[in-house]
Amino acid sequence: MANKFSFTLNSGNVMPALGFGTYAPQHVEEDVLKAVRIAVKAGYRHLDCAAIYRNERAVGQALKQLIVESTITRKDIFVTSKLWNTCHRPDLVRSSLKKSLEDLGLSYLDLYLVHWPMGYQEGGEFIPRGKDGNVLYSDVDFVETWKALEDCVDEGLVKDIGLSNFNSKQIERLLEVARIKPSNNQVECHLHLAQNKLIEYCKSKNITVTAYSPLGSPGNKSAPHTPALEEPVVKQLASQKNKTPAQILLRFLLQRGLAVIPKSVTQVRITENFQVFDFELSDDEMTQLTNLNKDHRLSTEDIALKHKYYPFYEEF
Ligand code: NAP
């Protein structure tokens, strides 16, 4: 059943607004398995996964254990995965989805996203490079990729399909031909990257938006300014409300009507990030936080700057 902090998607399936991010490149599979177990036990019922995270088997092992132990049943948990850029060719879509399902130990996904609008050369490494070191692109049109995703819905392999890192013009093009509309666009969004226009556009098309890097991806070296967690306004609100800066940042996005998928492999933080439903930010506090927007993007996928479908040249 949907509530204030969940979204009913096009299929009628409900996506909890607070999810758990599983992209953890500096951690071994064992850490991810433990983190997912802690997260589900702490109350998370939405997991954000992707083939490129190379850890879907660990997530799957955690899910299997949690189901065997009767902590959850399959239908209690909303699982997202993403189609990687080397698999945009329509004949590769179903097998990529099947591979994620096999690794996750599931018979269906709740949501499958096209990870990026750009395709990379099919058939080899996740990041295929030529002799000059440059990434090899594929010019498969994401509209063709989308049609193959629609077939996967028909087959019952996934309930909803969506996008990630798509700009409004790309979504508009897709909507012109889509038989099954995208339910979600997952984009970078946090205190310093408000994405107001894109979010407004998506909402006008009944596309839910999930904010990735919702804590501002602390430790990311490409932030030239004070990290979101360190912003004085955030720290002050946290101390006034007896909450932590991370809880303020997540609650801010939830009150903007977004889904959020914070990642952590640290037990105390995983639990902390779920404790965001017992307080509220006033309109004035929301405005103070809104004013800290810097339109600063962290994930620029620079290896694809010359790709014809690179999404970030458009205003939104
Ligand atoms: P994030 O969730 O904003 O930040 C994660 C970092 O914050 C980790 O280093 C974590 O450290 C730390 N952290 C977590 N909770 C904290 C707390 N309460 N206090 C202080 N530090 C805390 O950024 P992200 O990992 O970039 O993004 C989250 C998820 O979004 C990913 O896992 C992935 O699922 C998704 N994502 C999607 C895309 C896409 O292209 N669609 C791109 C990027 C990310 P520890 O782990 O050490 O605790």
Coordinates of C-alpha atoms and ligand atoms in Angstrom, one line a residue:
M1 CA 0.0 0.0 0.0
A2 CA 1.4 3.4 -1.0
N3 CA 1.9 6.1 1.7
K4 CA 3.5 9.5 1.9
F5 CA 6.9 8.0 1.5
S6 CA 6.3 5.6 -1.3
F7 CA 5.3 5.7 -4.9
T8 CA 2.8 3.7 -6.9
L9 CA 4.5 3.0 -10.3
N10 CA 2.8 2.4 -13.6
S11 CA 2.4 -1.3 -13.0
G12 CA 0.6 -0.6 -9.7
N13 CA 3.6 -1.9 -7.8
V14 CA 4.7 0.3 -4.8
M15 CA 8.3 1.6 -4.5
P16 CA 9.4 2.7 -1.0
A17 CA 10.9 6.2 -1.1
L18 CA 13.9 5.2 1.0
G19 CA 16.1 2.7 -0.6
F20 CA 19.5 1.3 0.0
G21 CA 22.4 1.9 -2.4
T22 CA 24.7 -1.0 -3.2
Y23 CA 27.5 0.6 -5.3
A24 CA 30.5 0.0 -3.1
P25 CA 33.6 -0.2 -5.4
Q26 CA 36.2 -0.1 -2.6
H27 CA 34.5 -3.0 -0.7
V28 CA 34.7 -6.8 -1.1
E29 CA 31.5 -8.8 -1.8
E30 CA 31.4 -10.0 1.9
D31 CA 31.0 -6.4 3.0
V32 CA 28.1 -5.8 0.6
L33 CA 26.4 -9.0 1.8
K34 CA 26.7 -7.9 5.4
A35 CA 25.5 -4.4 4.6
V36 CA 22.4 -5.6 2.8
R37 CA 21.6 -7.9 5.7
I38 CA 21.9 -5.0 8.2
A39 CA 19.9 -2.7 5.9
V40 CA 17.0 -5.1 5.6
K41 CA 17.0 -5.8 9.3
A42 CA 17.0 -2.1 9.9
G43 CA 13.8 -1.7 7.8
Y44 CA 14.9 -0.9 4.3
R45 CA 12.6 -2.5 1.7
H46 CA 14.1 -1.2 -1.5
L47 CA 17.5 -2.1 -2.8
D48 CA 19.3 -0.3 -5.6
C49 CA 21.5 -2.6 -7.6
A50 CA 23.2 -2.6 -11.1
A51 CA 25.2 -5.1 -13.2
I52 CA 28.1 -2.6 -13.3
Y53 CA 28.4 -2.7 -9.5
R54 CA 29.8 -6.2 -9.9
N55 CA 28.3 -7.3 -6.7
E56 CA 24.8 -8.5 -7.5
R57 CA 25.7 -12.1 -6.4
A58 CA 26.5 -10.8 -2.9
V59 CA 23.2 -8.9 -2.8
G60 CA 21.5 -12.1 -4.0
Q61 CA 23.2 -14.2 -1.3
A62 CA 22.0 -11.7 1.4
L63 CA 18.5 -11.8 0.0
K64 CA 18.5 -15.6 0.0
Q65 CA 19.6 -15.7 3.6
L66 CA 17.0 -13.2 4.7
I67 CA 14.2 -15.1 2.9
V68 CA 15.3 -18.5 4.3
E69 CA 15.5 -16.9 7.8
S70 CA 11.9 -15.5 7.2
T71 CA 13.0 -11.9 7.8
I72 CA 11.3 -11.1 4.5
T73 CA 9.5 -12.7 1.7
R74 CA 10.3 -11.8 -2.0
K75 CA 7.2 -9.6 -2.3
D76 CA 8.2 -7.5 0.8
I77 CA 11.3 -6.2 -1.0
F78 CA 11.5 -3.8 -4.0
V79 CA 14.6 -4.6 -6.1
T80 CA 16.0 -2.4 -8.9
S81 CA 18.8 -3.3 -11.3
K82 CA 20.2 -1.5 -14.3
L83 CA 21.1 -2.4 -17.8
W84 CA 24.8 -1.6 -18.5
N85 CA 25.9 0.5 -21.5
T86 CA 27.5 -2.5 -23.3
C87 CA 24.2 -4.2 -23.6
H88 CA 22.0 -1.6 -25.3
R89 CA 21.7 -3.7 -28.5
P90 CA 18.1 -5.1 -28.4
D91 CA 19.2 -8.7 -28.7
L92 CA 21.4 -8.3 -25.5
V93 CA 18.8 -6.8 -23.2
R94 CA 16.9 -9.9 -22.2
S95 CA 20.1 -11.9 -21.5
S96 CA 21.5 -9.0 -19.4
L97 CA 18.3 -8.9 -17.4
K98 CA 18.4 -12.7 -17.0
K99 CA 22.0 -12.5 -15.8
S100 CA 21.1 -9.9 -13.1
L101 CA 18.1 -12.1 -12.0
E102 CA 20.4 -15.1 -11.8
D103 CA 23.0 -13.3 -9.7
L104 CA 20.3 -11.7 -7.5
G105 CA 18.6 -15.1 -7.1
L106 CA 15.2 -13.7 -8.2
S107 CA 12.6 -14.7 -10.8
Y108 CA 11.6 -11.0 -11.5
L109 CA 12.8 -7.5 -10.8
D110 CA 10.6 -4.7 -9.6
L111 CA 12.4 -2.1 -11.7
Y112 CA 14.9 -2.3 -14.5
L113 CA 16.6 0.9 -15.6
V114 CA 18.6 1.9 -18.6
H115 CA 21.7 3.0 -16.7
W116 CA 22.8 5.7 -19.1
P117 CA 21.5 6.9 -22.5
M118 CA 24.9 6.1 -24.1
G119 CA 25.8 2.7 -25.4
Y120 CA 29.3 1.3 -25.4
Q121 CA 30.7 -1.3 -27.8
E122 CA 29.0 -4.6 -27.1
G123 CA 30.4 -8.0 -26.2
G124 CA 33.5 -7.4 -24.0
E125 CA 34.6 -5.5 -21.0
F126 CA 32.2 -3.2 -19.1
I127 CA 34.3 -0.3 -20.2
P128 CA 35.7 -1.3 -23.6
R129 CA 38.7 0.8 -24.7
G130 CA 40.6 1.1 -28.0
K131 CA 44.4 1.1 -28.4
D132 CA 44.4 4.8 -27.8
G133 CA 42.8 4.2 -24.4
N134 CA 39.5 5.9 -25.4
V135 CA 36.2 4.2 -24.6
L136 CA 34.6 2.5 -27.6
Y137 CA 31.1 3.7 -28.2
S138 CA 28.1 2.0 -29.7
D139 CA 25.5 4.1 -31.6
V140 CA 22.5 1.9 -30.7
D141 CA 19.6 4.2 -30.2
F142 CA 18.2 4.0 -26.7
V143 CA 14.7 3.9 -28.2
E144 CA 15.5 0.5 -29.7
T145 CA 16.8 -0.6 -26.3
W146 CA 13.6 0.5 -24.7
K147 CA 11.5 -1.7 -27.0
A148 CA 13.4 -4.7 -25.8
L149 CA 12.8 -3.7 -22.2
E150 CA 9.1 -3.5 -22.9
D151 CA 9.2 -7.1 -24.1
C152 CA 10.8 -8.1 -20.8
V153 CA 7.8 -6.5 -19.0
D154 CA 5.4 -8.5 -21.3
E155 CA 7.3 -11.7 -20.3
G156 CA 7.0 -11.0 -16.6
L157 CA 10.7 -10.6 -16.0
V158 CA 10.3 -7.1 -14.6
K159 CA 7.3 -5.1 -13.3
D160 CA 8.4 -1.6 -14.2
I161 CA 11.0 -0.1 -16.4
G162 CA 12.7 3.2 -16.3
L163 CA 15.8 5.3 -17.0
S164 CA 18.8 6.7 -15.3
N165 CA 20.8 9.8 -16.2
F166 CA 18.4 10.8 -19.0
N167 CA 17.8 14.4 -19.8
S168 CA 14.3 15.8 -20.6
K169 CA 14.8 15.9 -24.4
Q170 CA 15.8 12.2 -24.4
I171 CA 12.8 11.3 -22.2
E172 CA 10.6 13.3 -24.5
R173 CA 11.9 11.3 -27.5
L174 CA 11.3 8.0 -25.8
L175 CA 7.8 9.0 -24.7
E176 CA 6.8 9.6 -28.3
V177 CA 7.2 5.9 -29.1
A178 CA 7.0 4.1 -25.8
R179 CA 4.3 1.5 -25.5
I180 CA 5.1 1.1 -21.8
K181 CA 6.0 4.5 -20.2
P182 CA 9.1 4.8 -17.9
S183 CA 8.1 4.7 -14.3
N184 CA 11.3 6.3 -12.9
N185 CA 14.3 8.4 -13.8
Q186 CA 17.3 7.9 -11.4
V187 CA 19.6 10.9 -11.4
E188 CA 22.2 12.5 -9.2
C189 CA 20.4 14.9 -6.8
H190 CA 21.5 16.3 -3.4
L191 CA 21.9 19.5 -1.5
H192 CA 24.3 20.9 -4.1
L193 CA 22.5 19.7 -7.2
A194 CA 18.8 20.5 -7.0
Q195 CA 17.7 19.4 -10.5
N196 CA 14.6 21.5 -10.1
K197 CA 13.7 21.6 -13.8
L198 CA 14.3 18.0 -14.6
I199 CA 12.3 16.9 -11.5
E200 CA 9.4 19.2 -12.5
Y201 CA 9.5 17.8 -16.0
C202 CA 9.5 14.2 -14.8
K203 CA 6.7 14.8 -12.4
S204 CA 4.6 16.4 -15.2
K205 CA 5.0 13.1 -17.1
N206 CA 4.2 10.9 -14.1
I207 CA 7.8 9.7 -13.9
T208 CA 9.0 9.3 -10.3
V209 CA 12.6 10.5 -9.6
T210 CA 15.1 8.7 -7.5
A211 CA 18.0 10.8 -6.1
Y212 CA 21.4 9.1 -6.3
S213 CA 24.3 10.3 -4.2
P214 CA 21.8 11.8 -1.8
L215 CA 24.4 12.6 0.8
G216 CA 26.5 14.3 -1.8
S217 CA 28.8 11.3 -2.0
P218 CA 31.2 12.4 0.8
G219 CA 34.8 11.7 -0.1
N220 CA 34.2 12.5 -3.7
K221 CA 37.2 14.6 -4.7
S222 CA 35.4 16.5 -7.4
A223 CA 33.4 18.7 -4.9
P224 CA 35.2 22.0 -4.9
H225 CA 33.3 23.3 -1.9
T226 CA 32.2 22.3 1.6
P227 CA 30.8 18.8 1.5
A228 CA 27.0 18.7 1.9
L229 CA 27.3 16.9 5.3
E230 CA 29.6 19.7 6.5
E231 CA 27.5 22.6 5.5
P232 CA 27.0 24.9 8.6
V233 CA 23.2 25.2 7.9
V234 CA 22.9 21.4 7.8
K235 CA 24.9 21.0 11.0
Q236 CA 22.9 23.6 12.8
L237 CA 19.5 22.1 11.8
A238 CA 20.8 18.7 12.9
S239 CA 21.8 19.9 16.3
Q240 CA 18.5 21.8 16.8
K241 CA 16.5 18.7 15.9
N242 CA 18.7 16.2 17.7
K243 CA 19.3 14.5 14.3
T244 CA 22.5 13.9 12.3
P245 CA 23.5 15.9 9.1
A246 CA 22.9 12.8 7.0
Q247 CA 19.3 12.5 8.4
I248 CA 18.7 16.2 7.5
L249 CA 20.0 15.7 3.9
L250 CA 17.8 12.6 3.4
R251 CA 14.7 14.1 4.9
F252 CA 15.1 17.3 2.8
L253 CA 15.0 15.1 -0.4
L254 CA 12.1 13.0 0.8
Q255 CA 10.1 16.1 1.6
R256 CA 10.8 17.3 -2.0
G257 CA 8.9 14.2 -3.2
L258 CA 11.9 12.1 -4.2
A259 CA 13.1 8.6 -3.6
V260 CA 16.6 8.4 -2.0
I261 CA 19.1 5.6 -2.1
P262 CA 21.9 6.3 0.4
K263 CA 24.8 3.8 0.5
S264 CA 26.8 2.7 3.5
V265 CA 28.7 -0.3 4.6
T266 CA 28.8 1.0 8.2
Q267 CA 26.3 -0.6 10.6
V268 CA 25.6 2.6 12.6
R269 CA 25.2 4.7 9.5
I270 CA 22.9 2.2 7.7
T271 CA 20.6 2.3 10.8
E272 CA 21.0 6.1 11.1
N273 CA 20.0 6.7 7.5
F274 CA 16.8 4.9 8.0
Q275 CA 15.7 7.0 11.0
V276 CA 14.2 9.8 9.0
F277 CA 10.5 9.4 9.5
D278 CA 10.2 10.8 13.1
F279 CA 10.8 14.5 12.4
E280 CA 9.9 17.1 9.9
L281 CA 11.5 20.1 8.3
S282 CA 9.4 23.3 8.3
D283 CA 8.9 25.4 5.1
D284 CA 11.5 27.9 6.3
E285 CA 14.0 25.1 7.0
M286 CA 13.3 23.6 3.5
T287 CA 14.0 27.1 2.0
Q288 CA 17.3 27.4 3.9
L289 CA 18.4 24.1 2.5
T290 CA 17.1 24.9 -1.0
N291 CA 19.2 28.0 -1.0
L292 CA 22.4 26.0 -0.7
N293 CA 22.0 24.6 -4.3
K294 CA 25.1 25.0 -6.4
D295 CA 24.1 23.1 -9.5
H296 CA 27.3 21.0 -8.9
R297 CA 27.3 17.6 -10.6
L298 CA 29.7 15.0 -9.2
S299 CA 29.0 12.1 -11.6
T300 CA 29.9 13.5 -15.1
E301 CA 30.9 10.2 -16.8
D302 CA 33.7 12.0 -18.6
I303 CA 34.6 8.9 -20.6
A304 CA 31.5 9.5 -22.7
L305 CA 31.8 13.3 -23.3
K306 CA 31.9 12.7 -27.1
H307 CA 29.0 10.3 -27.3
K308 CA 26.1 11.5 -29.3
Y309 CA 23.7 10.6 -26.4
Y310 CA 25.8 12.2 -23.7
P311 CA 23.0 13.7 -21.5
F312 CA 24.6 16.6 -19.6
Y313 CA 25.0 19.2 -22.4
E314 CA 21.3 20.1 -22.2
E315 CA 20.2 22.5 -19.5
F316 CA 18.0 19.7 -18.0
Ligands
NAP1 P1 25.9 8.7 -1.1 O1 25.0 7.6 -0.7 O2 25.5 10.1 -1.1 O3 27.2 8.6 -0.2 C1 27.8 7.4 0.2 C2 29.0 7.7 1.1 O4 28.5 8.3 2.3 C3 29.8 6.5 1.6 O5 31.1 6.8 1.5 C4 29.3 6.3 3.0 O6 30.4 5.7 3.7 C5 29.0 7.7 3.5 N1 27.9 7.7 4.4 C6 26.8 7.0 4.4 N2 26.0 7.3 5.4 C7 26.6 8.2 6.1 C8 26.3 8.9 7.3 N3 25.2 8.7 8.0 N4 27.2 9.8 7.8 C9 28.4 10.1 7.1 N5 28.7 9.4 6.0 C10 27.9 8.5 5.5 O7 26.6 8.4 -2.5 P2 26.7 7.2 -3.6 O8 27.2 6.0 -3.0 O9 27.4 7.8 -4.7 O10 25.2 7.0 -4.1 C11 24.3 6.2 -3.4 C12 23.8 5.1 -4.3 O11 23.2 5.6 -5.5 C13 24.8 4.1 -4.9 O12 25.2 3.1 -3.9 C14 24.1 3.5 -6.1 O13 23.2 2.5 -5.6 C15 23.4 4.7 -6.6 N6 24.1 5.4 -7.7 C16 23.5 5.4 -9.0 C17 24.2 6.0 -10.0 C18 23.6 6.0 -11.4 O14 24.3 6.3 -12.4 N7 22.3 5.6 -11.5 C19 25.4 6.7 -9.8 C20 25.9 6.7 -8.5 C21 25.2 6.1 -7.5 P3 30.5 4.2 4.3 O15 29.9 3.3 3.3 O16 31.9 4.0 4.6 O17 29.7 4.2 5.6

